[in-house]
């Protein structure tokens, strides 16, 4: 733990972290490697062919992938026992939480320092954890499956509960989840729907950065949930996943809820109900079907549901992804520009999601020869990423490089 922060008891929340001195916006507060982690199987399904081709694959389990031979050799001590488990279950692959917990069990870590109250957990959630425990037992197999050897006071269900409540997503450059990891010191951070910090991944390393001025003794907070959701949806998710009722200002005042659900209710309800199917088409890379169905919905409800509605925004993002994959960059830019206005409404603070969207739109503008517009988008993205990612992050460097290209083409260098 750095000297900038300390552990303390946060009123009504349990353990937390707070600042010991004034911390400026954009400052890196704490950075650490995971105690244990795994790359999500869904990332391997959706990664492009060129990405997969550049990764080395374990010749035995055919599941674990590595960026280099050296990386594979370094990972072998941890992967050795997992490899046998993966081979046993082929062609099935266990859930990410089961794989992560198995790695932790192999290390025999005591998770008593990270807490979860099983009494607050719904019966449905307990039943789901029970099913995961069965998968865990099968995955471990007879040679690894004696769970009675766990540290005192820990059983498989409580371990799973601790892992699912305290693990963090590992994301790529565009904030897409590619895995999960357990970062013990970061697990002390409490939630706020308008937090003063963000978590940024670079590889598997996680960095906590301030997005606004933080006063001495002020608690450090992050968001556990997607802020592009109504207060009711956020509270429901937090209660189900983390077992607490959010009392932050955004939730208690229902901030921006009216904007998020703007338009005719029957119309946006139809959009909301269609999204899971459209996301399935996206995961299966059925781009033509995705674009056709998304465009039909957007056209059908264009006069009764505005772009600031969160379900329209989701359709705009899906349509943009489909157009990019189908090389229709002009239409992709139209959807991107529409989405940016809504991103600005909901991501008013320096937020990495808005920066990434500006970068995507800027790339399309640059490709289409709209250099002044691209320069504006890259400049906005860079100003945000200096705070959220830091000046040395690989994504910040990409934005800086794209901005320099625009300036050179405009004759400004």
PDB file of C-alpha atoms in Angstrom, residues 114-400:
ATOM      1  CA  UNK A 114     -11.864  -9.671   2.118  1.00  0.00           C
ATOM      2  CA  UNK A 115     -15.393  -9.948   3.397  1.00  0.00           C
ATOM      3  CA  UNK A 116     -18.872 -10.809   2.266  1.00  0.00           C
ATOM      4  CA  UNK A 117     -21.951 -11.442   4.388  1.00  0.00           C
ATOM      5  CA  UNK A 118     -23.607 -14.661   3.266  1.00  0.00           C
ATOM      6  CA  UNK A 119     -26.649 -13.847   5.424  1.00  0.00           C
ATOM      7  CA  UNK A 120     -27.487 -10.971   3.056  1.00  0.00           C
ATOM      8  CA  UNK A 121     -27.344 -13.217  -0.001  1.00  0.00           C
ATOM      9  CA  UNK A 122     -30.552 -14.292  -1.737  1.00  0.00           C
ATOM     10  CA  UNK A 123     -31.462 -17.981  -1.874  1.00  0.00           C
ATOM     11  CA  UNK A 124     -31.203 -17.845  -5.659  1.00  0.00           C
ATOM     12  CA  UNK A 125     -27.628 -16.513  -5.406  1.00  0.00           C
ATOM     13  CA  UNK A 126     -26.706 -19.197  -2.856  1.00  0.00           C
ATOM     14  CA  UNK A 127     -28.127 -21.859  -5.171  1.00  0.00           C
ATOM     15  CA  UNK A 128     -26.068 -20.458  -8.054  1.00  0.00           C
ATOM     16  CA  UNK A 129     -22.920 -20.593  -5.927  1.00  0.00           C
ATOM     17  CA  UNK A 130     -23.786 -24.193  -5.063  1.00  0.00           C
ATOM     18  CA  UNK A 131     -23.834 -25.091  -8.758  1.00  0.00           C
ATOM     19  CA  UNK A 132     -20.458 -23.368  -9.212  1.00  0.00           C
ATOM     20  CA  UNK A 133     -19.083 -25.395  -6.303  1.00  0.00           C
ATOM     21  CA  UNK A 134     -20.117 -28.590  -8.078  1.00  0.00           C
ATOM     22  CA  UNK A 135     -18.317 -27.399 -11.208  1.00  0.00           C
ATOM     23  CA  UNK A 136     -15.309 -26.525  -9.064  1.00  0.00           C
ATOM     24  CA  UNK A 137     -15.156 -30.040  -7.582  1.00  0.00           C
ATOM     25  CA  UNK A 138     -15.336 -31.642 -11.036  1.00  0.00           C
ATOM     26  CA  UNK A 139     -12.774 -29.216 -12.403  1.00  0.00           C
ATOM     27  CA  UNK A 140     -10.295 -29.890  -9.586  1.00  0.00           C
ATOM     28  CA  UNK A 141     -10.638 -33.663  -9.933  1.00  0.00           C
ATOM     29  CA  UNK A 142      -9.681 -36.305  -7.402  1.00  0.00           C
ATOM     30  CA  UNK A 143      -5.997 -35.412  -7.151  1.00  0.00           C
ATOM     31  CA  UNK A 144      -6.769 -31.742  -6.350  1.00  0.00           C
ATOM     32  CA  UNK A 145     -10.289 -32.027  -5.019  1.00  0.00           C
ATOM     33  CA  UNK A 146      -9.835 -32.362  -1.237  1.00  0.00           C
ATOM     34  CA  UNK A 147     -11.425 -29.038  -0.265  1.00  0.00           C
ATOM     35  CA  UNK A 148     -11.199 -29.983   3.404  1.00  0.00           C
ATOM     36  CA  UNK A 149      -7.603 -28.733   3.252  1.00  0.00           C
ATOM     37  CA  UNK A 150      -8.763 -25.132   2.855  1.00  0.00           C
ATOM     38  CA  UNK A 151      -7.685 -22.657   5.547  1.00  0.00           C
ATOM     39  CA  UNK A 152      -9.850 -22.756   8.737  1.00  0.00           C
ATOM     40  CA  UNK A 153     -13.167 -20.946   8.445  1.00  0.00           C
ATOM     41  CA  UNK A 154     -13.286 -21.098   4.661  1.00  0.00           C
ATOM     42  CA  UNK A 155     -15.547 -23.354   2.619  1.00  0.00           C
ATOM     43  CA  UNK A 156     -16.077 -23.439  -1.154  1.00  0.00           C
ATOM     44  CA  UNK A 157     -19.270 -21.342  -1.096  1.00  0.00           C
ATOM     45  CA  UNK A 158     -17.792 -18.590   1.082  1.00  0.00           C
ATOM     46  CA  UNK A 159     -14.664 -18.599  -1.081  1.00  0.00           C
ATOM     47  CA  UNK A 160     -16.716 -18.227  -4.265  1.00  0.00           C
ATOM     48  CA  UNK A 161     -18.734 -15.435  -2.653  1.00  0.00           C
ATOM     49  CA  UNK A 162     -15.539 -13.612  -1.698  1.00  0.00           C
ATOM     50  CA  UNK A 163     -14.050 -13.997  -5.152  1.00  0.00           C
ATOM     51  CA  UNK A 164     -17.167 -12.904  -7.084  1.00  0.00           C
ATOM     52  CA  UNK A 165     -17.645  -9.863  -4.800  1.00  0.00           C
ATOM     53  CA  UNK A 166     -14.019  -8.758  -4.732  1.00  0.00           C
ATOM     54  CA  UNK A 167     -12.507  -9.558  -8.124  1.00  0.00           C
ATOM     55  CA  UNK A 168     -11.953  -6.893 -10.785  1.00  0.00           C
ATOM     56  CA  UNK A 169     -12.305  -7.015 -14.542  1.00  0.00           C
ATOM     57  CA  UNK A 170      -9.158  -6.872 -16.643  1.00  0.00           C
ATOM     58  CA  UNK A 171      -9.911  -4.797 -19.743  1.00  0.00           C
ATOM     59  CA  UNK A 172      -8.255  -4.125 -23.074  1.00  0.00           C
ATOM     60  CA  UNK A 173      -7.531  -0.771 -24.696  1.00  0.00           C
ATOM     61  CA  UNK A 174     -11.187  -0.201 -25.587  1.00  0.00           C
ATOM     62  CA  UNK A 175     -12.413  -1.104 -22.075  1.00  0.00           C
ATOM     63  CA  UNK A 176     -13.723  -4.498 -23.178  1.00  0.00           C
ATOM     64  CA  UNK A 177     -13.454  -7.130 -20.446  1.00  0.00           C
ATOM     65  CA  UNK A 178     -10.840  -9.777 -21.277  1.00  0.00           C
ATOM     66  CA  UNK A 179     -10.430 -11.454 -17.885  1.00  0.00           C
ATOM     67  CA  UNK A 180     -10.759 -11.224 -14.113  1.00  0.00           C
ATOM     68  CA  UNK A 181      -8.244 -10.857 -11.313  1.00  0.00           C
ATOM     69  CA  UNK A 182      -8.101 -10.679  -7.531  1.00  0.00           C
ATOM     70  CA  UNK A 183      -6.362  -7.525  -6.297  1.00  0.00           C
ATOM     71  CA  UNK A 184      -6.418  -7.741  -2.507  1.00  0.00           C
ATOM     72  CA  UNK A 185      -5.533  -4.115  -1.707  1.00  0.00           C
ATOM     73  CA  UNK A 186      -7.989  -2.745  -4.298  1.00  0.00           C
ATOM     74  CA  UNK A 187     -10.769  -4.863  -2.770  1.00  0.00           C
ATOM     75  CA  UNK A 188     -10.951  -2.339   0.083  1.00  0.00           C
ATOM     76  CA  UNK A 189     -12.347   0.361  -2.236  1.00  0.00           C
ATOM     77  CA  UNK A 190     -16.026   1.178  -1.718  1.00  0.00           C
ATOM     78  CA  UNK A 191     -18.609   2.134  -4.320  1.00  0.00           C
ATOM     79  CA  UNK A 192     -20.158   5.417  -5.418  1.00  0.00           C
ATOM     80  CA  UNK A 193     -22.187   6.001  -8.587  1.00  0.00           C
ATOM     81  CA  UNK A 194     -20.247   9.262  -9.046  1.00  0.00           C
ATOM     82  CA  UNK A 195     -16.809   8.163  -7.828  1.00  0.00           C
ATOM     83  CA  UNK A 196     -13.664  10.215  -7.349  1.00  0.00           C
ATOM     84  CA  UNK A 197     -11.413   7.513  -8.851  1.00  0.00           C
ATOM     85  CA  UNK A 198     -11.251   5.123 -11.801  1.00  0.00           C
ATOM     86  CA  UNK A 199      -9.479   1.794 -12.258  1.00  0.00           C
ATOM     87  CA  UNK A 200      -7.406   1.401 -15.431  1.00  0.00           C
ATOM     88  CA  UNK A 201      -5.821  -1.804 -16.725  1.00  0.00           C
ATOM     89  CA  UNK A 202      -2.549  -2.033 -18.591  1.00  0.00           C
ATOM     90  CA  UNK A 203      -1.952  -5.685 -19.223  1.00  0.00           C
ATOM     91  CA  UNK A 204      -2.943  -7.368 -15.991  1.00  0.00           C
ATOM     92  CA  UNK A 205      -1.679  -4.468 -13.868  1.00  0.00           C
ATOM     93  CA  UNK A 206      -4.408  -2.311 -12.313  1.00  0.00           C
ATOM     94  CA  UNK A 207      -3.927   1.386 -11.489  1.00  0.00           C
ATOM     95  CA  UNK A 208      -6.173   3.576  -9.336  1.00  0.00           C
ATOM     96  CA  UNK A 209      -6.317   7.179 -10.598  1.00  0.00           C
ATOM     97  CA  UNK A 210      -8.076  10.286  -9.255  1.00  0.00           C
ATOM     98  CA  UNK A 211     -10.569  11.932 -11.621  1.00  0.00           C
ATOM     99  CA  UNK A 212     -11.065  15.027  -9.462  1.00  0.00           C
ATOM    100  CA  UNK A 213      -9.405  16.788  -6.535  1.00  0.00           C
ATOM    101  CA  UNK A 214      -9.498  14.587  -3.419  1.00  0.00           C
ATOM    102  CA  UNK A 215      -9.104  16.226  -0.006  1.00  0.00           C
ATOM    103  CA  UNK A 216      -7.111  14.762   2.918  1.00  0.00           C
ATOM    104  CA  UNK A 217      -9.161  12.132   4.822  1.00  0.00           C
ATOM    105  CA  UNK A 218     -11.696  11.886   1.950  1.00  0.00           C
ATOM    106  CA  UNK A 219     -12.706   8.327   1.101  1.00  0.00           C
ATOM    107  CA  UNK A 220     -11.568   6.921  -2.244  1.00  0.00           C
ATOM    108  CA  UNK A 221     -14.422   5.454  -4.285  1.00  0.00           C
ATOM    109  CA  UNK A 222     -14.913   3.649  -7.571  1.00  0.00           C
ATOM    110  CA  UNK A 223     -18.058   2.545  -9.388  1.00  0.00           C
ATOM    111  CA  UNK A 224     -18.911  -1.149  -9.126  1.00  0.00           C
ATOM    112  CA  UNK A 225     -21.586  -0.945 -11.805  1.00  0.00           C
ATOM    113  CA  UNK A 226     -22.395   0.559 -15.203  1.00  0.00           C
ATOM    114  CA  UNK A 227     -23.427   4.178 -14.748  1.00  0.00           C
ATOM    115  CA  UNK A 228     -25.429   3.974 -17.997  1.00  0.00           C
ATOM    116  CA  UNK A 229     -28.347   2.534 -16.040  1.00  0.00           C
ATOM    117  CA  UNK A 230     -31.177   4.026 -14.021  1.00  0.00           C
ATOM    118  CA  UNK A 231     -30.894   4.328 -10.247  1.00  0.00           C
ATOM    119  CA  UNK A 232     -33.362   1.434  -9.864  1.00  0.00           C
ATOM    120  CA  UNK A 233     -31.285  -0.835 -12.123  1.00  0.00           C
ATOM    121  CA  UNK A 234     -28.000   0.157 -10.474  1.00  0.00           C
ATOM    122  CA  UNK A 235     -29.395  -0.446  -6.991  1.00  0.00           C
ATOM    123  CA  UNK A 236     -30.834  -3.796  -8.027  1.00  0.00           C
ATOM    124  CA  UNK A 237     -27.520  -4.946  -9.499  1.00  0.00           C
ATOM    125  CA  UNK A 238     -25.523  -3.777  -6.479  1.00  0.00           C
ATOM    126  CA  UNK A 239     -27.917  -5.478  -4.081  1.00  0.00           C
ATOM    127  CA  UNK A 240     -27.782  -8.752  -5.997  1.00  0.00           C
ATOM    128  CA  UNK A 241     -24.039  -8.821  -6.695  1.00  0.00           C
ATOM    129  CA  UNK A 242     -22.558  -7.012  -3.698  1.00  0.00           C
ATOM    130  CA  UNK A 243     -25.359  -7.222  -1.101  1.00  0.00           C
ATOM    131  CA  UNK A 244     -25.839  -3.558  -0.206  1.00  0.00           C
ATOM    132  CA  UNK A 245     -28.352  -0.804  -1.007  1.00  0.00           C
ATOM    133  CA  UNK A 246     -26.617   2.154  -2.616  1.00  0.00           C
ATOM    134  CA  UNK A 247     -27.346   5.439  -0.832  1.00  0.00           C
ATOM    135  CA  UNK A 248     -25.204   7.698  -3.006  1.00  0.00           C
ATOM    136  CA  UNK A 249     -26.501  11.081  -4.162  1.00  0.00           C
ATOM    137  CA  UNK A 250     -27.138   9.897  -7.713  1.00  0.00           C
ATOM    138  CA  UNK A 251     -29.335   7.023  -6.527  1.00  0.00           C
ATOM    139  CA  UNK A 252     -31.253   8.881  -3.812  1.00  0.00           C
ATOM    140  CA  UNK A 253     -32.043  11.819  -6.143  1.00  0.00           C
ATOM    141  CA  UNK A 254     -32.646   9.553  -9.196  1.00  0.00           C
ATOM    142  CA  UNK A 255     -30.247  11.795 -11.105  1.00  0.00           C
ATOM    143  CA  UNK A 256     -30.694  11.680 -14.906  1.00  0.00           C
ATOM    144  CA  UNK A 257     -33.268   8.861 -14.699  1.00  0.00           C
ATOM    145  CA  UNK A 258     -35.789  10.897 -16.706  1.00  0.00           C
ATOM    146  CA  UNK A 259     -33.267  11.456 -19.483  1.00  0.00           C
ATOM    147  CA  UNK A 260     -32.227   7.806 -19.532  1.00  0.00           C
ATOM    148  CA  UNK A 261     -35.831   6.681 -20.026  1.00  0.00           C
ATOM    149  CA  UNK A 262     -36.956   9.579 -22.234  1.00  0.00           C
ATOM    150  CA  UNK A 263     -39.629   8.870 -24.849  1.00  0.00           C
ATOM    151  CA  UNK A 264     -42.678   6.636 -25.038  1.00  0.00           C
ATOM    152  CA  UNK A 265     -42.432   3.810 -22.527  1.00  0.00           C
ATOM    153  CA  UNK A 266     -43.919   1.134 -24.790  1.00  0.00           C
ATOM    154  CA  UNK A 267     -41.384   2.036 -27.479  1.00  0.00           C
ATOM    155  CA  UNK A 268     -38.237   2.012 -25.326  1.00  0.00           C
ATOM    156  CA  UNK A 269     -39.444  -1.149 -23.594  1.00  0.00           C
ATOM    157  CA  UNK A 270     -39.389  -2.849 -26.998  1.00  0.00           C
ATOM    158  CA  UNK A 271     -35.840  -1.604 -27.545  1.00  0.00           C
ATOM    159  CA  UNK A 272     -34.736  -2.814 -24.122  1.00  0.00           C
ATOM    160  CA  UNK A 273     -36.205  -6.266 -24.698  1.00  0.00           C
ATOM    161  CA  UNK A 274     -34.484  -6.572 -28.094  1.00  0.00           C
ATOM    162  CA  UNK A 275     -30.972  -5.772 -26.835  1.00  0.00           C
ATOM    163  CA  UNK A 276     -30.047  -9.232 -25.419  1.00  0.00           C
ATOM    164  CA  UNK A 277     -30.769 -10.812 -28.812  1.00  0.00           C
ATOM    165  CA  UNK A 278     -28.765  -8.130 -30.613  1.00  0.00           C
ATOM    166  CA  UNK A 279     -25.834  -8.583 -28.231  1.00  0.00           C
ATOM    167  CA  UNK A 280     -25.930 -12.298 -28.972  1.00  0.00           C
ATOM    168  CA  UNK A 281     -25.652 -11.520 -32.698  1.00  0.00           C
ATOM    169  CA  UNK A 282     -22.688  -9.290 -31.874  1.00  0.00           C
ATOM    170  CA  UNK A 283     -20.945 -12.023 -29.866  1.00  0.00           C
ATOM    171  CA  UNK A 284     -21.449 -14.423 -32.797  1.00  0.00           C
ATOM    172  CA  UNK A 285     -20.157 -11.765 -35.231  1.00  0.00           C
ATOM    173  CA  UNK A 286     -23.291 -11.956 -37.361  1.00  0.00           C
ATOM    174  CA  UNK A 287     -22.789  -8.377 -38.442  1.00  0.00           C
ATOM    175  CA  UNK A 288     -25.224  -8.145 -41.344  1.00  0.00           C
ATOM    176  CA  UNK A 289     -28.114  -9.465 -39.256  1.00  0.00           C
ATOM    177  CA  UNK A 290     -27.148  -7.208 -36.356  1.00  0.00           C
ATOM    178  CA  UNK A 291     -27.048  -4.102 -38.534  1.00  0.00           C
ATOM    179  CA  UNK A 292     -30.308  -4.893 -40.307  1.00  0.00           C
ATOM    180  CA  UNK A 293     -32.248  -5.479 -37.065  1.00  0.00           C
ATOM    181  CA  UNK A 294     -30.680  -2.542 -35.202  1.00  0.00           C
ATOM    182  CA  UNK A 295     -31.362  -0.117 -38.061  1.00  0.00           C
ATOM    183  CA  UNK A 296     -34.964  -1.302 -38.297  1.00  0.00           C
ATOM    184  CA  UNK A 297     -35.540  -0.615 -34.599  1.00  0.00           C
ATOM    185  CA  UNK A 298     -33.849   2.788 -34.723  1.00  0.00           C
ATOM    186  CA  UNK A 299     -35.919   3.795 -37.742  1.00  0.00           C
ATOM    187  CA  UNK A 300     -39.183   2.496 -36.252  1.00  0.00           C
ATOM    188  CA  UNK A 301     -38.899   4.515 -33.039  1.00  0.00           C
ATOM    189  CA  UNK A 302     -36.926   7.548 -34.223  1.00  0.00           C
ATOM    190  CA  UNK A 303     -39.832   9.963 -33.649  1.00  0.00           C
ATOM    191  CA  UNK A 304     -40.877   8.701 -30.220  1.00  0.00           C
ATOM    192  CA  UNK A 305     -37.591   7.816 -28.432  1.00  0.00           C
ATOM    193  CA  UNK A 306     -34.704  10.371 -28.445  1.00  0.00           C
ATOM    194  CA  UNK A 307     -31.011   9.530 -28.694  1.00  0.00           C
ATOM    195  CA  UNK A 308     -30.458  10.313 -24.991  1.00  0.00           C
ATOM    196  CA  UNK A 309     -32.499   7.224 -24.078  1.00  0.00           C
ATOM    197  CA  UNK A 310     -29.978   4.611 -22.862  1.00  0.00           C
ATOM    198  CA  UNK A 311     -31.509   1.846 -24.990  1.00  0.00           C
ATOM    199  CA  UNK A 312     -31.226   3.934 -28.145  1.00  0.00           C
ATOM    200  CA  UNK A 313     -27.620   4.644 -27.166  1.00  0.00           C
ATOM    201  CA  UNK A 314     -26.949   0.916 -26.895  1.00  0.00           C
ATOM    202  CA  UNK A 315     -28.430   0.375 -30.364  1.00  0.00           C
ATOM    203  CA  UNK A 316     -26.261   3.171 -31.763  1.00  0.00           C
ATOM    204  CA  UNK A 317     -23.144   1.511 -30.325  1.00  0.00           C
ATOM    205  CA  UNK A 318     -24.154  -1.897 -31.705  1.00  0.00           C
ATOM    206  CA  UNK A 319     -24.901  -0.417 -35.129  1.00  0.00           C
ATOM    207  CA  UNK A 320     -21.567   1.398 -35.154  1.00  0.00           C
ATOM    208  CA  UNK A 321     -19.697  -1.832 -34.347  1.00  0.00           C
ATOM    209  CA  UNK A 322     -21.543  -3.682 -37.104  1.00  0.00           C
ATOM    210  CA  UNK A 323     -20.808  -0.962 -39.675  1.00  0.00           C
ATOM    211  CA  UNK A 324     -17.096  -0.935 -38.805  1.00  0.00           C
ATOM    212  CA  UNK A 325     -16.937  -4.720 -39.150  1.00  0.00           C
ATOM    213  CA  UNK A 326     -18.689  -4.455 -42.542  1.00  0.00           C
ATOM    214  CA  UNK A 327     -16.325  -1.644 -43.702  1.00  0.00           C
ATOM    215  CA  UNK A 328     -19.195   0.868 -43.910  1.00  0.00           C
ATOM    216  CA  UNK A 329     -17.228   3.659 -42.245  1.00  0.00           C
ATOM    217  CA  UNK A 330     -19.456   6.517 -43.385  1.00  0.00           C
ATOM    218  CA  UNK A 331     -22.532   5.078 -41.681  1.00  0.00           C
ATOM    219  CA  UNK A 332     -20.447   4.053 -38.669  1.00  0.00           C
ATOM    220  CA  UNK A 333     -19.392   7.689 -38.259  1.00  0.00           C
ATOM    221  CA  UNK A 334     -23.015   8.851 -38.398  1.00  0.00           C
ATOM    222  CA  UNK A 335     -23.911   6.512 -35.541  1.00  0.00           C
ATOM    223  CA  UNK A 336     -20.769   7.462 -33.629  1.00  0.00           C
ATOM    224  CA  UNK A 337     -21.521  11.187 -33.805  1.00  0.00           C
ATOM    225  CA  UNK A 338     -25.064  10.593 -32.557  1.00  0.00           C
ATOM    226  CA  UNK A 339     -23.798   8.492 -29.658  1.00  0.00           C
ATOM    227  CA  UNK A 340     -21.165  11.051 -28.640  1.00  0.00           C
ATOM    228  CA  UNK A 341     -23.798  13.620 -27.646  1.00  0.00           C
ATOM    229  CA  UNK A 342     -25.350  11.155 -25.216  1.00  0.00           C
ATOM    230  CA  UNK A 343     -21.949  10.063 -23.890  1.00  0.00           C
ATOM    231  CA  UNK A 344     -21.266  13.709 -23.061  1.00  0.00           C
ATOM    232  CA  UNK A 345     -24.549  13.932 -21.128  1.00  0.00           C
ATOM    233  CA  UNK A 346     -23.932  10.892 -18.922  1.00  0.00           C
ATOM    234  CA  UNK A 347     -20.134  10.935 -18.722  1.00  0.00           C
ATOM    235  CA  UNK A 348     -19.821  14.564 -17.666  1.00  0.00           C
ATOM    236  CA  UNK A 349     -16.731  13.969 -15.498  1.00  0.00           C
ATOM    237  CA  UNK A 350     -13.419  12.839 -17.023  1.00  0.00           C
ATOM    238  CA  UNK A 351     -14.388   9.266 -17.840  1.00  0.00           C
ATOM    239  CA  UNK A 352     -12.446   6.623 -19.791  1.00  0.00           C
ATOM    240  CA  UNK A 353     -15.554   5.414 -21.670  1.00  0.00           C
ATOM    241  CA  UNK A 354     -16.112   8.835 -23.245  1.00  0.00           C
ATOM    242  CA  UNK A 355     -12.432   9.083 -24.157  1.00  0.00           C
ATOM    243  CA  UNK A 356     -12.527   5.707 -25.911  1.00  0.00           C
ATOM    244  CA  UNK A 357     -15.667   6.710 -27.827  1.00  0.00           C
ATOM    245  CA  UNK A 358     -13.974   9.964 -28.921  1.00  0.00           C
ATOM    246  CA  UNK A 359     -10.969   7.944 -30.093  1.00  0.00           C
ATOM    247  CA  UNK A 360     -13.172   5.596 -32.135  1.00  0.00           C
ATOM    248  CA  UNK A 361     -15.030   8.501 -33.747  1.00  0.00           C
ATOM    249  CA  UNK A 362     -11.756  10.336 -34.359  1.00  0.00           C
ATOM    250  CA  UNK A 363     -10.323   7.340 -36.212  1.00  0.00           C
ATOM    251  CA  UNK A 364     -13.379   7.240 -38.475  1.00  0.00           C
ATOM    252  CA  UNK A 365     -13.169  10.991 -39.134  1.00  0.00           C
ATOM    253  CA  UNK A 366      -9.480  10.644 -39.937  1.00  0.00           C
ATOM    254  CA  UNK A 367     -10.117   7.765 -42.353  1.00  0.00           C
ATOM    255  CA  UNK A 368     -12.861   9.771 -44.074  1.00  0.00           C
ATOM    256  CA  UNK A 369     -10.496  12.731 -44.548  1.00  0.00           C
ATOM    257  CA  UNK A 370     -12.355  14.997 -42.117  1.00  0.00           C
ATOM    258  CA  UNK A 371      -9.105  16.114 -40.561  1.00  0.00           C
ATOM    259  CA  UNK A 372     -10.251  19.131 -38.542  1.00  0.00           C
ATOM    260  CA  UNK A 373     -13.058  17.117 -36.959  1.00  0.00           C
ATOM    261  CA  UNK A 374     -10.646  14.269 -36.228  1.00  0.00           C
ATOM    262  CA  UNK A 375      -8.206  16.680 -34.638  1.00  0.00           C
ATOM    263  CA  UNK A 376     -10.977  17.955 -32.366  1.00  0.00           C
ATOM    264  CA  UNK A 377     -12.000  14.441 -31.335  1.00  0.00           C
ATOM    265  CA  UNK A 378      -8.414  13.329 -30.665  1.00  0.00           C
ATOM    266  CA  UNK A 379      -7.745  16.503 -28.655  1.00  0.00           C
ATOM    267  CA  UNK A 380     -10.795  15.891 -26.447  1.00  0.00           C
ATOM    268  CA  UNK A 381      -9.843  12.236 -26.004  1.00  0.00           C
ATOM    269  CA  UNK A 382      -6.289  13.162 -25.046  1.00  0.00           C
ATOM    270  CA  UNK A 383      -7.432  15.759 -22.498  1.00  0.00           C
ATOM    271  CA  UNK A 384      -9.582  13.117 -20.787  1.00  0.00           C
ATOM    272  CA  UNK A 385      -6.996  10.315 -20.960  1.00  0.00           C
ATOM    273  CA  UNK A 386      -4.315  12.485 -19.375  1.00  0.00           C
ATOM    274  CA  UNK A 387      -6.524  12.310 -16.272  1.00  0.00           C
ATOM    275  CA  UNK A 388      -8.047   8.822 -16.515  1.00  0.00           C
ATOM    276  CA  UNK A 389      -5.145   6.853 -18.043  1.00  0.00           C
ATOM    277  CA  UNK A 390      -2.056   8.996 -17.467  1.00  0.00           C
ATOM    278  CA  UNK A 391       0.364  10.300 -20.084  1.00  0.00           C
ATOM    279  CA  UNK A 392       2.375   7.055 -20.299  1.00  0.00           C
ATOM    280  CA  UNK A 393      -0.496   4.618 -20.920  1.00  0.00           C
ATOM    281  CA  UNK A 394      -0.408   2.776 -24.252  1.00  0.00           C
ATOM    282  CA  UNK A 395      -3.855   4.134 -25.230  1.00  0.00           C
ATOM    283  CA  UNK A 396      -2.868   7.722 -24.398  1.00  0.00           C
ATOM    284  CA  UNK A 397       0.206   7.284 -26.573  1.00  0.00           C
ATOM    285  CA  UNK A 398      -2.001   6.056 -29.422  1.00  0.00           C
ATOM    286  CA  UNK A 399      -4.211   9.150 -29.162  1.00  0.00           C
ATOM    287  CA  UNK A 400      -1.155  11.409 -29.078  1.00  0.00           C
TER     288      UNK A 400
END
